[in-house]
Amino acid sequence: MTVSAVAIGLYLYQFGGGELDSDSSVWADLGTYLSGTVGVAAVTFTLFALILTLKQQDAIIEAQDEESRRGRAYENAIQIFPKILSSAHKDLQRHLSFDPGCVRDIAALDHDGPITPESILRHPNRFRVLGEVSPNCLRSIVNQSIGHPYRVTQFMVQQIHHAPELFDYFDCLLDEYRYWDCVEAVYAYHVGSEQDDEFCYLVRSKLRMRLSYNDPVSVEGIWQRIGAKLNE
C-alpha cells in the first residue's frame, strides 16, 4: 500500500493536473507506470515473503527432526544399550580363537592362563610375552579383543551426539559394569594407530577422553603404543 501511494503521488506530481482526465490514453499510461513500479515491487516482496516462509518451515522441520532424533537416542539408550553392554561384558571371558599357525606360536610361549578379551584389554603388558608371535597373529588377538568395546563406544557416541545429557547415564552403566577401562583401551589403540581420526575426535569430544596418553606404563599408554606398532 505504501509503495502504491508513493508511486501514484509521484506520477500525479509529475504529470497530473487538478482534475481527473477523461482521456483513456492517460489512464493507460498510468496503468503502464503502475505495473512497472508497484507491480515489480509487489512481485519482489512476494518472493521475499515466500523465501522467508520457506526458511521458517525448514527451521521448524529441522527442529522437529532433531527432537525426533533426540527421542530415538533416549529409546536406544534405555532399551538397547543395557543389552549391548551386558553382552560385551560377558564376551570378556570368551576364549579367543586362532588359525593353526597362530595356535602353534602361542602354544610355544610360556604364558599364564587362557587368552581372553579381558586378559588382553586389561593387561596389555601381556604383549611382552606375545611379542614373539607373528604380527598377523598379534593383529588377530587385538581385533578379537576390541570388537565389542568398539561397538559399545560407537553406540554411545551416536546417542550422545543427539542427546549430550545421556553421557551421565552411560557413565553410570559403565561404572556398574566396570567397563570404562575397556572403552579407554579401544580409544587409546585408535589414537596410536592414527587411522581413524573421525572416530577418535568423536570419542574424545562426546566421551570426554584426553587427547593422548603419555604414561608409557599405563594400560592406555601401552594400548596407544600397540596401535602405533601394529599400524606402522
Coordinates of N, CA and C in Angstrom, one line a residue:
M1 N 0.8 -1.2 0.0 CA 0.0 0.0 0.0 C 0.9 1.2 0.0
T2 N 1.9 1.2 0.8 CA 2.8 2.4 0.9 C 3.5 2.7 -0.5
V3 N 3.9 1.6 -1.1 CA 4.6 1.7 -2.4 C 3.6 2.2 -3.4
S4 N 2.4 1.7 -3.4 CA 1.4 2.2 -4.4 C 1.1 3.7 -4.2
A5 N 0.9 4.1 -3.0 CA 0.6 5.5 -2.7 C 1.8 6.4 -3.1
V6 N 3.0 6.0 -2.8 CA 4.1 6.8 -3.2 C 4.2 6.9 -4.8
A7 N 4.0 5.8 -5.4 CA 4.1 5.7 -6.9 C 3.1 6.6 -7.5
I8 N 1.8 6.5 -7.1 CA 0.8 7.4 -7.6 C 1.0 8.8 -7.3
G9 N 1.5 9.1 -6.1 CA 1.7 10.5 -5.7 C 2.8 11.1 -6.6
L10 N 3.9 10.4 -6.9 CA 4.9 10.9 -7.8 C 4.4 11.1 -9.2
Y11 N 3.6 10.2 -9.7 CA 3.0 10.3 -11.0 C 2.2 11.5 -11.1
L12 N 1.3 11.7 -10.2 CA 0.4 12.9 -10.2 C 1.2 14.2 -10.1
Y13 N 2.3 14.1 -9.3 CA 3.1 15.3 -9.1 C 3.8 15.7 -10.4
Q14 N 4.2 14.7 -11.2 CA 4.9 14.9 -12.4 C 4.0 15.2 -13.6
F15 N 2.9 14.5 -13.7 CA 2.1 14.6 -14.9 C 0.7 15.0 -14.7
G16 N 0.2 15.0 -13.5 CA -1.2 15.2 -13.2 C -1.6 16.7 -13.1
G17 N -2.9 16.9 -13.2 CA -3.4 18.3 -13.0 C -4.3 18.3 -11.8
G18 N -5.2 19.2 -11.8 CA -6.1 19.3 -10.6 C -7.3 18.5 -10.8
E19 N -7.6 18.0 -12.0 CA -8.9 17.3 -12.2 C -8.5 15.9 -12.8
L20 N -9.5 15.0 -12.7 CA -9.4 13.7 -13.4 C -9.5 13.9 -14.9
D21 N -8.6 13.2 -15.6 CA -8.6 13.3 -17.0 C -9.5 12.3 -17.6
S22 N -10.3 12.7 -18.7 CA -11.2 11.8 -19.4 C -10.5 11.1 -20.6
D23 N -9.3 11.4 -20.8 CA -8.6 10.8 -21.9 C -8.1 9.4 -21.5
S24 N -8.6 8.4 -22.2 CA -8.2 7.0 -21.9 C -6.7 6.7 -22.0
S25 N -6.1 7.4 -22.9 CA -4.6 7.2 -23.0 C -3.8 7.6 -21.8
V26 N -4.3 8.6 -21.1 CA -3.7 9.0 -19.8 C -3.8 7.9 -18.8
W27 N -5.0 7.3 -18.8 CA -5.2 6.2 -17.8 C -4.4 5.0 -18.2
A28 N -4.2 4.8 -19.5 CA -3.4 3.7 -20.0 C -1.9 3.9 -19.6
D29 N -1.5 5.1 -19.7 CA -0.1 5.5 -19.3 C 0.1 5.2 -17.8
L30 N -0.9 5.6 -17.0 CA -0.9 5.4 -15.6 C -0.8 3.9 -15.2
G31 N -1.6 3.1 -15.9 CA -1.6 1.7 -15.7 C -0.2 1.1 -16.0
T32 N 0.4 1.5 -17.1 CA 1.7 1.0 -17.5 C 2.7 1.4 -16.5
Y33 N 2.6 2.6 -16.0 CA 3.5 3.1 -15.0 C 3.4 2.3 -13.7
L34 N 2.2 2.1 -13.3 CA 2.0 1.3 -12.0 C 2.5 -0.1 -12.1
S35 N 2.2 -0.7 -13.3 CA 2.7 -2.1 -13.5 C 4.2 -2.2 -13.5
G36 N 4.9 -1.2 -13.9 CA 6.3 -1.2 -13.9 C 7.0 -0.8 -12.6
T37 N 6.2 -0.2 -11.7 CA 6.7 0.2 -10.4 C 6.1 -0.6 -9.3
V38 N 4.8 -0.4 -9.1 CA 4.1 -1.1 -8.0 C 4.1 -2.7 -8.3
G39 N 3.9 -3.0 -9.5 CA 3.9 -4.5 -9.9 C 5.2 -5.2 -9.6
V40 N 6.3 -4.5 -10.0 CA 7.6 -5.1 -9.7 C 7.9 -5.2 -8.2
A41 N 7.5 -4.1 -7.5 CA 7.7 -4.1 -6.1 C 6.9 -5.2 -5.4
A42 N 5.7 -5.4 -5.9 CA 4.8 -6.4 -5.3 C 5.4 -7.8 -5.5
V43 N 5.8 -8.0 -6.7 CA 6.4 -9.4 -7.0 C 7.7 -9.6 -6.1
T44 N 8.5 -8.5 -6.0 CA 9.7 -8.7 -5.2 C 9.4 -9.0 -3.7
F45 N 8.4 -8.2 -3.2 CA 8.0 -8.5 -1.8 C 7.4 -9.9 -1.6
T46 N 6.6 -10.3 -2.6 CA 6.0 -11.6 -2.6 C 7.1 -12.7 -2.6
L47 N 8.1 -12.6 -3.4 CA 9.2 -13.6 -3.4 C 10.0 -13.6 -2.1
F48 N 10.2 -12.4 -1.6 CA 10.9 -12.3 -0.3 C 10.1 -13.0 0.8
A49 N 8.8 -12.7 0.8 CA 8.0 -13.4 1.8 C 7.9 -14.9 1.7
L50 N 7.9 -15.3 0.4 CA 7.9 -16.8 0.1 C 9.2 -17.4 0.6
I51 N 10.3 -16.8 0.3 CA 11.6 -17.3 0.8 C 11.7 -17.3 2.3
L52 N 11.2 -16.3 2.9 CA 11.2 -16.2 4.4 C 10.4 -17.3 5.0
T53 N 9.2 -17.5 4.4 CA 8.3 -18.6 4.8 C 8.9 -20.0 4.7
L54 N 9.6 -20.2 3.6 CA 10.2 -21.5 3.3 C 11.4 -21.7 4.3
K55 N 12.1 -20.7 4.6 CA 13.2 -20.8 5.6 C 12.6 -21.1 7.0
Q56 N 11.5 -20.5 7.3 CA 10.9 -20.7 8.6 C 10.4 -22.2 8.7
Q57 N 9.8 -22.6 7.6 CA 9.3 -24.0 7.6 C 10.5 -25.0 7.7
D58 N 11.6 -24.7 7.0 CA 12.8 -25.6 7.1 C 13.3 -25.6 8.5
A59 N 13.3 -24.5 9.2 CA 13.8 -24.4 10.6 C 12.9 -25.2 11.5
I60 N 11.5 -25.1 11.3 CA 10.6 -25.9 12.1 C 10.8 -27.4 11.9
I61 N 10.9 -27.8 10.6 CA 11.1 -29.2 10.3 C 12.4 -29.7 10.9
E62 N 13.5 -28.9 10.8 CA 14.7 -29.4 11.3 C 14.7 -29.5 12.8
A63 N 14.0 -28.6 13.5 CA 13.8 -28.7 14.9 C 13.0 -29.9 15.3
Q64 N 11.9 -30.2 14.5 CA 11.1 -31.4 14.8 C 12.0 -32.7 14.5
D65 N 12.8 -32.7 13.5 CA 13.6 -33.8 13.2 C 14.6 -34.1 14.3
E66 N 15.2 -33.0 14.8 CA 16.2 -33.1 15.8 C 15.6 -33.6 17.1
E67 N 14.4 -33.1 17.4 CA 13.7 -33.6 18.6 C 13.4 -35.1 18.5
S68 N 13.0 -35.5 17.2 CA 12.7 -36.9 17.0 C 14.0 -37.7 17.2
R69 N 15.1 -37.2 16.6 CA 16.4 -38.0 16.8 C 16.8 -38.0 18.3
R70 N 16.5 -37.0 19.0 CA 16.8 -37.0 20.4 C 16.0 -38.0 21.2
G71 N 14.7 -38.1 20.8 CA 13.8 -39.1 21.4 C 14.3 -40.5 21.1
R72 N 14.7 -40.8 19.8 CA 15.2 -42.1 19.5 C 16.5 -42.4 20.3
A73 N 17.3 -41.4 20.5 CA 18.5 -41.6 21.2 C 18.2 -42.1 22.6
Y74 N 17.2 -41.5 23.3 CA 16.8 -41.9 24.6 C 16.3 -43.3 24.6
E75 N 15.5 -43.7 23.6 CA 14.9 -45.0 23.5 C 16.1 -46.0 23.3
N76 N 17.0 -45.7 22.4 CA 18.1 -46.6 22.2 C 19.0 -46.8 23.5
A77 N 19.2 -45.7 24.2 CA 20.0 -45.7 25.4 C 19.3 -46.6 26.5
I78 N 18.0 -46.5 26.6 CA 17.3 -47.2 27.7 C 17.0 -48.6 27.3
Q79 N 16.6 -48.8 26.1 CA 16.1 -50.2 25.7 C 17.2 -51.1 25.1
I80 N 18.1 -50.5 24.4 CA 19.1 -51.3 23.7 C 20.5 -51.4 24.3
F81 N 20.9 -50.2 24.9 CA 22.3 -50.2 25.4 C 22.6 -51.1 26.5
P82 N 21.7 -51.3 27.5 CA 22.0 -52.3 28.5 C 22.2 -53.7 28.0
K83 N 21.5 -54.1 26.9 CA 21.7 -55.4 26.3 C 23.1 -55.5 25.6
I84 N 23.4 -54.4 24.9 CA 24.7 -54.4 24.3 C 25.9 -54.4 25.3
L85 N 25.7 -53.7 26.4 CA 26.8 -53.6 27.4 C 26.9 -55.0 28.1
S86 N 25.7 -55.6 28.4 CA 25.7 -56.9 29.1 C 26.4 -57.9 28.2
S87 N 26.1 -57.9 26.9 CA 26.7 -58.9 26.0 C 28.2 -58.7 25.9
A88 N 28.6 -57.4 25.8 CA 30.0 -57.1 25.7 C 30.8 -57.5 27.0
H89 N 30.1 -57.3 28.2 CA 30.7 -57.7 29.4 C 31.0 -59.2 29.5
K90 N 30.0 -60.0 29.1 CA 30.1 -61.4 29.1 C 31.2 -61.9 28.1
D91 N 31.3 -61.1 27.0 CA 32.3 -61.5 26.0 C 33.7 -61.4 26.5
L92 N 33.9 -60.7 27.6 CA 35.3 -60.5 28.1 C 35.9 -61.9 28.5
Q93 N 35.1 -62.9 28.8 CA 35.6 -64.2 29.3 C 35.7 -65.2 28.1
R94 N 35.4 -64.8 26.9 CA 35.4 -65.7 25.8 C 36.9 -66.0 25.5
H95 N 37.2 -67.3 25.2 CA 38.5 -67.7 24.8 C 38.7 -67.3 23.3
L96 N 39.7 -66.7 23.0 CA 40.0 -66.3 21.6 C 40.3 -67.5 20.7
S97 N 39.9 -67.4 19.5 CA 40.2 -68.5 18.5 C 41.2 -68.0 17.5
F98 N 42.1 -68.9 17.1 CA 43.1 -68.6 16.1 C 43.3 -69.6 15.0
D99 N 43.9 -69.2 13.9 CA 44.2 -70.2 12.9 C 45.4 -71.1 13.4
P100 N 45.6 -72.2 12.7 CA 46.6 -73.2 13.2 C 48.0 -72.6 13.4
G101 N 48.4 -71.8 12.5 CA 49.8 -71.2 12.7 C 49.9 -70.4 13.9
C102 N 48.9 -69.6 14.2 CA 48.9 -68.7 15.4 C 48.8 -69.6 16.7
V103 N 48.0 -70.7 16.6 CA 47.9 -71.5 17.8 C 49.2 -72.1 18.1
R104 N 50.0 -72.6 17.1 CA 51.3 -73.1 17.4 C 52.3 -72.1 18.0
D105 N 52.2 -70.9 17.5 CA 53.0 -69.8 18.0 C 52.8 -69.6 19.5
I106 N 51.5 -69.5 19.8 CA 51.1 -69.2 21.2 C 51.4 -70.3 22.1
A107 N 51.2 -71.6 21.6 CA 51.4 -72.7 22.4 C 52.9 -72.9 22.8
A108 N 53.8 -72.3 21.9 CA 55.2 -72.4 22.2 C 55.7 -71.4 23.2
L109 N 54.8 -70.5 23.6 CA 55.1 -69.4 24.6 C 54.8 -69.9 26.0
D110 N 55.5 -69.3 26.9 CA 55.2 -69.6 28.4 C 54.3 -68.5 28.9
H111 N 53.0 -68.7 28.6 CA 52.1 -67.7 29.0 C 51.1 -68.2 30.1
D112 N 50.5 -67.4 30.9 CA 49.8 -67.8 32.0 C 48.3 -67.7 31.7
G113 N 47.6 -68.8 31.7 CA 46.2 -68.8 31.5 C 45.7 -68.6 30.1
P114 N 44.4 -68.8 29.9 CA 43.8 -68.6 28.6 C 43.9 -67.2 28.1
I115 N 43.8 -67.0 26.8 CA 43.8 -65.7 26.2 C 42.4 -65.3 26.0
T116 N 41.9 -64.3 26.7 CA 40.5 -63.8 26.6 C 40.6 -62.3 26.3
P117 N 39.5 -61.7 25.8 CA 39.5 -60.3 25.6 C 39.8 -59.5 26.9
E118 N 39.3 -60.0 28.1 CA 39.6 -59.3 29.3 C 41.1 -59.4 29.6
S119 N 41.8 -60.5 29.4 CA 43.2 -60.6 29.7 C 44.0 -59.7 28.8
I120 N 43.5 -59.4 27.6 CA 44.3 -58.6 26.7 C 43.9 -57.1 27.0
L121 N 42.7 -56.8 27.1 CA 42.2 -55.4 27.3 C 42.8 -54.8 28.6
R122 N 42.7 -55.6 29.6 CA 43.0 -55.0 30.9 C 44.5 -55.3 31.3
H123 N 45.2 -56.2 30.6 CA 46.6 -56.5 30.9 C 47.4 -56.5 29.6
P124 N 47.4 -55.3 28.9 CA 48.2 -55.3 27.7 C 49.7 -55.6 27.8
N125 N 50.2 -55.5 29.0 CA 51.6 -55.8 29.2 C 51.9 -57.3 28.8
R126 N 50.8 -58.0 28.7 CA 50.9 -59.4 28.2 C 51.5 -59.5 26.8
F127 N 51.5 -58.4 26.1 CA 52.0 -58.4 24.7 C 53.6 -58.6 24.8
R128 N 54.1 -58.4 25.9 CA 55.6 -58.6 26.1 C 55.9 -60.1 25.9
V129 N 54.9 -60.9 26.4 CA 55.1 -62.4 26.3 C 54.7 -62.8 24.8
L130 N 53.7 -62.1 24.3 CA 53.2 -62.5 23.0 C 54.1 -61.9 21.8
G131 N 55.1 -61.1 22.2 CA 55.8 -60.4 21.2 C 56.6 -61.3 20.3
E132 N 56.7 -62.6 20.6 CA 57.5 -63.5 19.7 C 56.6 -64.1 18.6
V133 N 55.3 -63.9 18.7 CA 54.4 -64.4 17.6 C 54.4 -63.5 16.5
S134 N 53.8 -64.0 15.3 CA 53.8 -63.2 14.1 C 52.9 -61.9 14.2
P135 N 53.2 -60.9 13.5 CA 52.4 -59.7 13.5 C 50.9 -60.0 13.2
N136 N 50.7 -60.9 12.2 CA 49.3 -61.3 11.9 C 48.6 -61.9 13.1
C137 N 49.3 -62.7 13.8 CA 48.7 -63.3 15.0 C 48.4 -62.3 16.0
L138 N 49.3 -61.3 16.3 CA 49.0 -60.3 17.2 C 47.8 -59.4 16.8
R139 N 47.8 -59.2 15.5 CA 46.6 -58.4 15.0 C 45.3 -59.1 15.2
S140 N 45.3 -60.4 15.0 CA 44.1 -61.3 15.2 C 43.7 -61.2 16.7
I141 N 44.7 -61.2 17.6 CA 44.4 -61.1 19.0 C 43.7 -59.8 19.4
V142 N 44.3 -58.7 18.8 CA 43.8 -57.4 19.0 C 42.4 -57.2 18.5
N143 N 42.2 -57.6 17.2 CA 40.9 -57.5 16.6 C 39.8 -58.2 17.3
Q144 N 40.1 -59.4 17.8 CA 39.1 -60.2 18.6 C 38.8 -59.6 19.9
S145 N 39.8 -58.9 20.5 CA 39.6 -58.3 21.8 C 38.9 -57.0 21.8
I146 N 39.0 -56.2 20.8 CA 38.5 -54.8 20.8 C 37.1 -54.7 20.1
G147 N 36.7 -55.8 19.5 CA 35.4 -55.7 18.7 C 34.2 -55.2 19.5
H148 N 33.9 -55.9 20.6 CA 32.8 -55.5 21.4 C 32.9 -54.1 22.0
P149 N 34.1 -53.8 22.7 CA 34.2 -52.4 23.2 C 34.1 -51.3 22.1
Y150 N 34.6 -51.6 20.9 CA 34.5 -50.7 19.9 C 33.0 -50.4 19.5
R151 N 32.2 -51.5 19.5 CA 30.8 -51.3 19.2 C 30.1 -50.5 20.3
V152 N 30.4 -50.9 21.6 CA 29.9 -50.1 22.7 C 30.2 -48.6 22.6
T153 N 31.4 -48.3 22.3 CA 31.9 -47.0 22.2 C 31.1 -46.2 21.1
Q154 N 31.1 -46.8 19.9 CA 30.4 -46.2 18.8 C 28.9 -45.9 19.1
F155 N 28.2 -46.9 19.8 CA 26.8 -46.7 20.1 C 26.6 -45.5 21.0
M156 N 27.5 -45.4 22.1 CA 27.4 -44.3 23.0 C 27.6 -43.0 22.3
V157 N 28.6 -42.9 21.4 CA 28.9 -41.7 20.7 C 27.7 -41.2 19.8
Q158 N 27.1 -42.2 19.2 CA 25.9 -41.9 18.3 C 24.8 -41.3 19.1
Q159 N 24.5 -41.9 20.2 CA 23.3 -41.4 21.0 C 23.7 -40.0 21.7
I160 N 24.9 -39.9 22.2 CA 25.2 -38.6 22.8 C 25.3 -37.5 21.8
H161 N 25.5 -37.8 20.6 CA 25.5 -36.8 19.5 C 24.2 -36.0 19.5
H162 N 23.1 -36.8 19.7 CA 21.8 -36.2 19.6 C 21.2 -35.8 21.0
A163 N 21.8 -36.4 22.0 CA 21.3 -36.0 23.4 C 22.5 -36.0 24.3
P164 N 23.3 -34.9 24.4 CA 24.5 -34.9 25.1 C 24.3 -35.2 26.6
E165 N 23.1 -35.0 27.1 CA 22.9 -35.2 28.6 C 22.9 -36.7 28.9
L166 N 22.9 -37.6 27.9 CA 22.9 -39.0 28.1 C 24.3 -39.5 28.6
F167 N 25.3 -38.7 28.5 CA 26.6 -39.1 29.0 C 26.6 -39.6 30.4
D168 N 25.9 -38.9 31.3 CA 25.8 -39.3 32.7 C 25.2 -40.6 32.8
Y169 N 24.2 -40.9 32.0 CA 23.5 -42.2 32.1 C 24.5 -43.3 31.7
F170 N 25.2 -43.1 30.5 CA 26.2 -44.1 30.1 C 27.3 -44.3 31.1
D171 N 27.7 -43.1 31.7 CA 28.8 -43.2 32.7 C 28.4 -44.1 33.9
C172 N 27.2 -44.0 34.3 CA 26.7 -44.8 35.5 C 26.7 -46.3 35.1
L173 N 26.3 -46.6 33.9 CA 26.2 -48.0 33.5 C 27.6 -48.6 33.3
L174 N 28.5 -47.8 32.7 CA 29.9 -48.3 32.5 C 30.6 -48.5 33.9
D175 N 30.3 -47.6 34.8 CA 30.8 -47.8 36.2 C 30.3 -49.1 36.8
E176 N 29.0 -49.3 36.6 CA 28.3 -50.5 37.2 C 28.9 -51.8 36.6
Y177 N 29.2 -51.8 35.3 CA 29.8 -53.0 34.7 C 31.3 -53.0 34.7
R178 N 31.9 -51.9 35.3 CA 33.3 -51.8 35.3 C 33.9 -51.9 33.9
Y179 N 33.4 -51.1 33.0 CA 33.7 -51.3 31.6 C 34.4 -50.1 31.0
W180 N 34.6 -49.0 31.8 CA 35.2 -47.8 31.2 C 36.6 -48.1 30.7
D181 N 37.4 -49.0 31.4 CA 38.8 -49.3 31.1 C 38.8 -49.9 29.7
C182 N 37.8 -50.7 29.3 CA 37.8 -51.4 28.0 C 37.6 -50.3 26.9
V183 N 36.7 -49.4 27.2 CA 36.4 -48.3 26.2 C 37.6 -47.5 26.1
E184 N 38.3 -47.1 27.1 CA 39.5 -46.3 27.0 C 40.7 -47.1 26.3
A185 N 40.7 -48.4 26.5 CA 41.7 -49.2 25.8 C 41.5 -49.1 24.3
V186 N 40.3 -49.2 23.8 CA 40.0 -49.2 22.4 C 40.3 -47.8 21.9
Y187 N 39.9 -46.8 22.6 CA 40.2 -45.4 22.2 C 41.7 -45.2 22.1
A188 N 42.4 -45.6 23.1 CA 43.9 -45.4 23.0 C 44.5 -46.1 21.9
Y189 N 44.0 -47.3 21.6 CA 44.6 -48.1 20.4 C 44.4 -47.3 19.1
H190 N 43.2 -46.7 18.9 CA 42.9 -46.0 17.7 C 43.7 -44.7 17.7
V191 N 43.9 -44.1 18.8 CA 44.8 -42.9 18.9 C 46.2 -43.2 18.4
G192 N 46.7 -44.4 18.8 CA 48.0 -44.8 18.4 C 48.1 -45.2 17.0
S193 N 47.1 -45.8 16.4 CA 47.1 -46.3 15.1 C 47.0 -45.1 14.1
E194 N 46.4 -44.0 14.5 CA 46.3 -42.8 13.6 C 45.6 -43.1 12.3
Q195 N 44.6 -44.1 12.3 CA 43.9 -44.5 11.1 C 42.4 -44.2 11.1
D196 N 42.0 -43.6 12.2 CA 40.5 -43.3 12.3 C 40.4 -42.0 13.1
D197 N 40.8 -40.9 12.4 CA 40.8 -39.6 13.1 C 39.3 -39.2 13.5
E198 N 38.4 -39.5 12.7 CA 37.0 -39.1 13.0 C 36.5 -39.8 14.2
F199 N 36.8 -41.1 14.3 CA 36.3 -41.9 15.5 C 37.0 -41.3 16.7
C200 N 38.3 -41.0 16.7 CA 39.0 -40.5 17.8 C 38.4 -39.1 18.2
Y201 N 38.1 -38.3 17.2 CA 37.6 -37.0 17.6 C 36.2 -37.1 18.2
L202 N 35.4 -37.9 17.7 CA 34.0 -38.1 18.3 C 34.1 -38.7 19.7
V203 N 34.9 -39.7 19.9 CA 35.1 -40.2 21.2 C 35.6 -39.2 22.2
R204 N 36.6 -38.5 21.8 CA 37.2 -37.5 22.6 C 36.2 -36.4 23.0
S205 N 35.4 -36.0 22.1 CA 34.5 -34.9 22.3 C 33.2 -35.3 23.1
K206 N 32.7 -36.5 22.7 CA 31.5 -37.0 23.3 C 31.7 -37.7 24.6
L207 N 32.8 -38.4 24.8 CA 33.0 -39.2 26.0 C 34.1 -38.6 26.9
R208 N 34.5 -37.4 26.5 CA 35.4 -36.6 27.3 C 36.8 -37.3 27.6
M209 N 37.3 -37.8 26.6 CA 38.6 -38.5 26.7 C 39.8 -37.5 26.5
R210 N 40.9 -37.9 26.9 CA 42.1 -37.0 26.7 C 42.6 -37.2 25.3
L211 N 43.5 -36.2 24.9 CA 44.0 -36.2 23.5 C 44.9 -37.4 23.3
S212 N 45.8 -37.7 24.2 CA 46.7 -38.9 24.1 C 47.1 -39.3 25.5
Y213 N 47.8 -40.4 25.5 CA 48.3 -41.0 26.8 C 49.8 -41.0 26.8
N214 N 50.4 -40.2 27.7 CA 51.9 -40.1 27.7 C 52.6 -41.0 28.6
D215 N 51.8 -41.6 29.6 CA 52.4 -42.6 30.5 C 52.7 -43.9 29.8
P216 N 53.9 -44.3 29.5 CA 54.1 -45.5 28.7 C 53.8 -46.8 29.4
V217 N 53.7 -46.7 30.8 CA 53.4 -48.0 31.5 C 52.0 -48.1 31.9
S218 N 51.2 -47.1 31.7 CA 49.7 -47.2 32.0 C 49.1 -48.1 30.9
V219 N 47.9 -48.7 31.3 CA 47.2 -49.5 30.4 C 46.9 -48.8 29.1
E220 N 46.4 -47.5 29.2 CA 46.1 -46.8 28.0 C 47.3 -46.4 27.2
G221 N 48.4 -46.1 27.9 CA 49.7 -45.8 27.2 C 50.2 -47.0 26.4
I222 N 50.1 -48.2 27.0 CA 50.5 -49.4 26.3 C 49.6 -49.7 25.1
W223 N 48.3 -49.5 25.2 CA 47.4 -49.7 24.1 C 47.7 -48.7 23.0
Q224 N 48.0 -47.5 23.3 CA 48.4 -46.5 22.3 C 49.6 -46.9 21.5
R225 N 50.6 -47.5 22.3 CA 51.8 -47.9 21.6 C 51.6 -49.2 20.7
I226 N 50.6 -50.0 21.2 CA 50.3 -51.2 20.4 C 49.6 -50.7 19.1
G227 N 48.7 -49.8 19.2 CA 48.1 -49.2 17.9 C 49.1 -48.7 17.0
A228 N 50.1 -48.0 17.5 CA 51.1 -47.4 16.6 C 52.0 -48.5 16.0
K229 N 52.3 -49.6 16.8 CA 53.2 -50.6 16.4 C 52.5 -51.5 15.3
L230 N 51.3 -51.8 15.5 CA 50.6 -52.7 14.5 C 50.2 -52.0 13.3
N231 N 50.3 -50.7 13.2 CA 49.8 -49.9 12.0 C 50.9 -49.1 11.5
E232 N 52.2 -49.4 11.8 CA 53.3 -48.6 11.3 C 53.6 -49.1 9.9

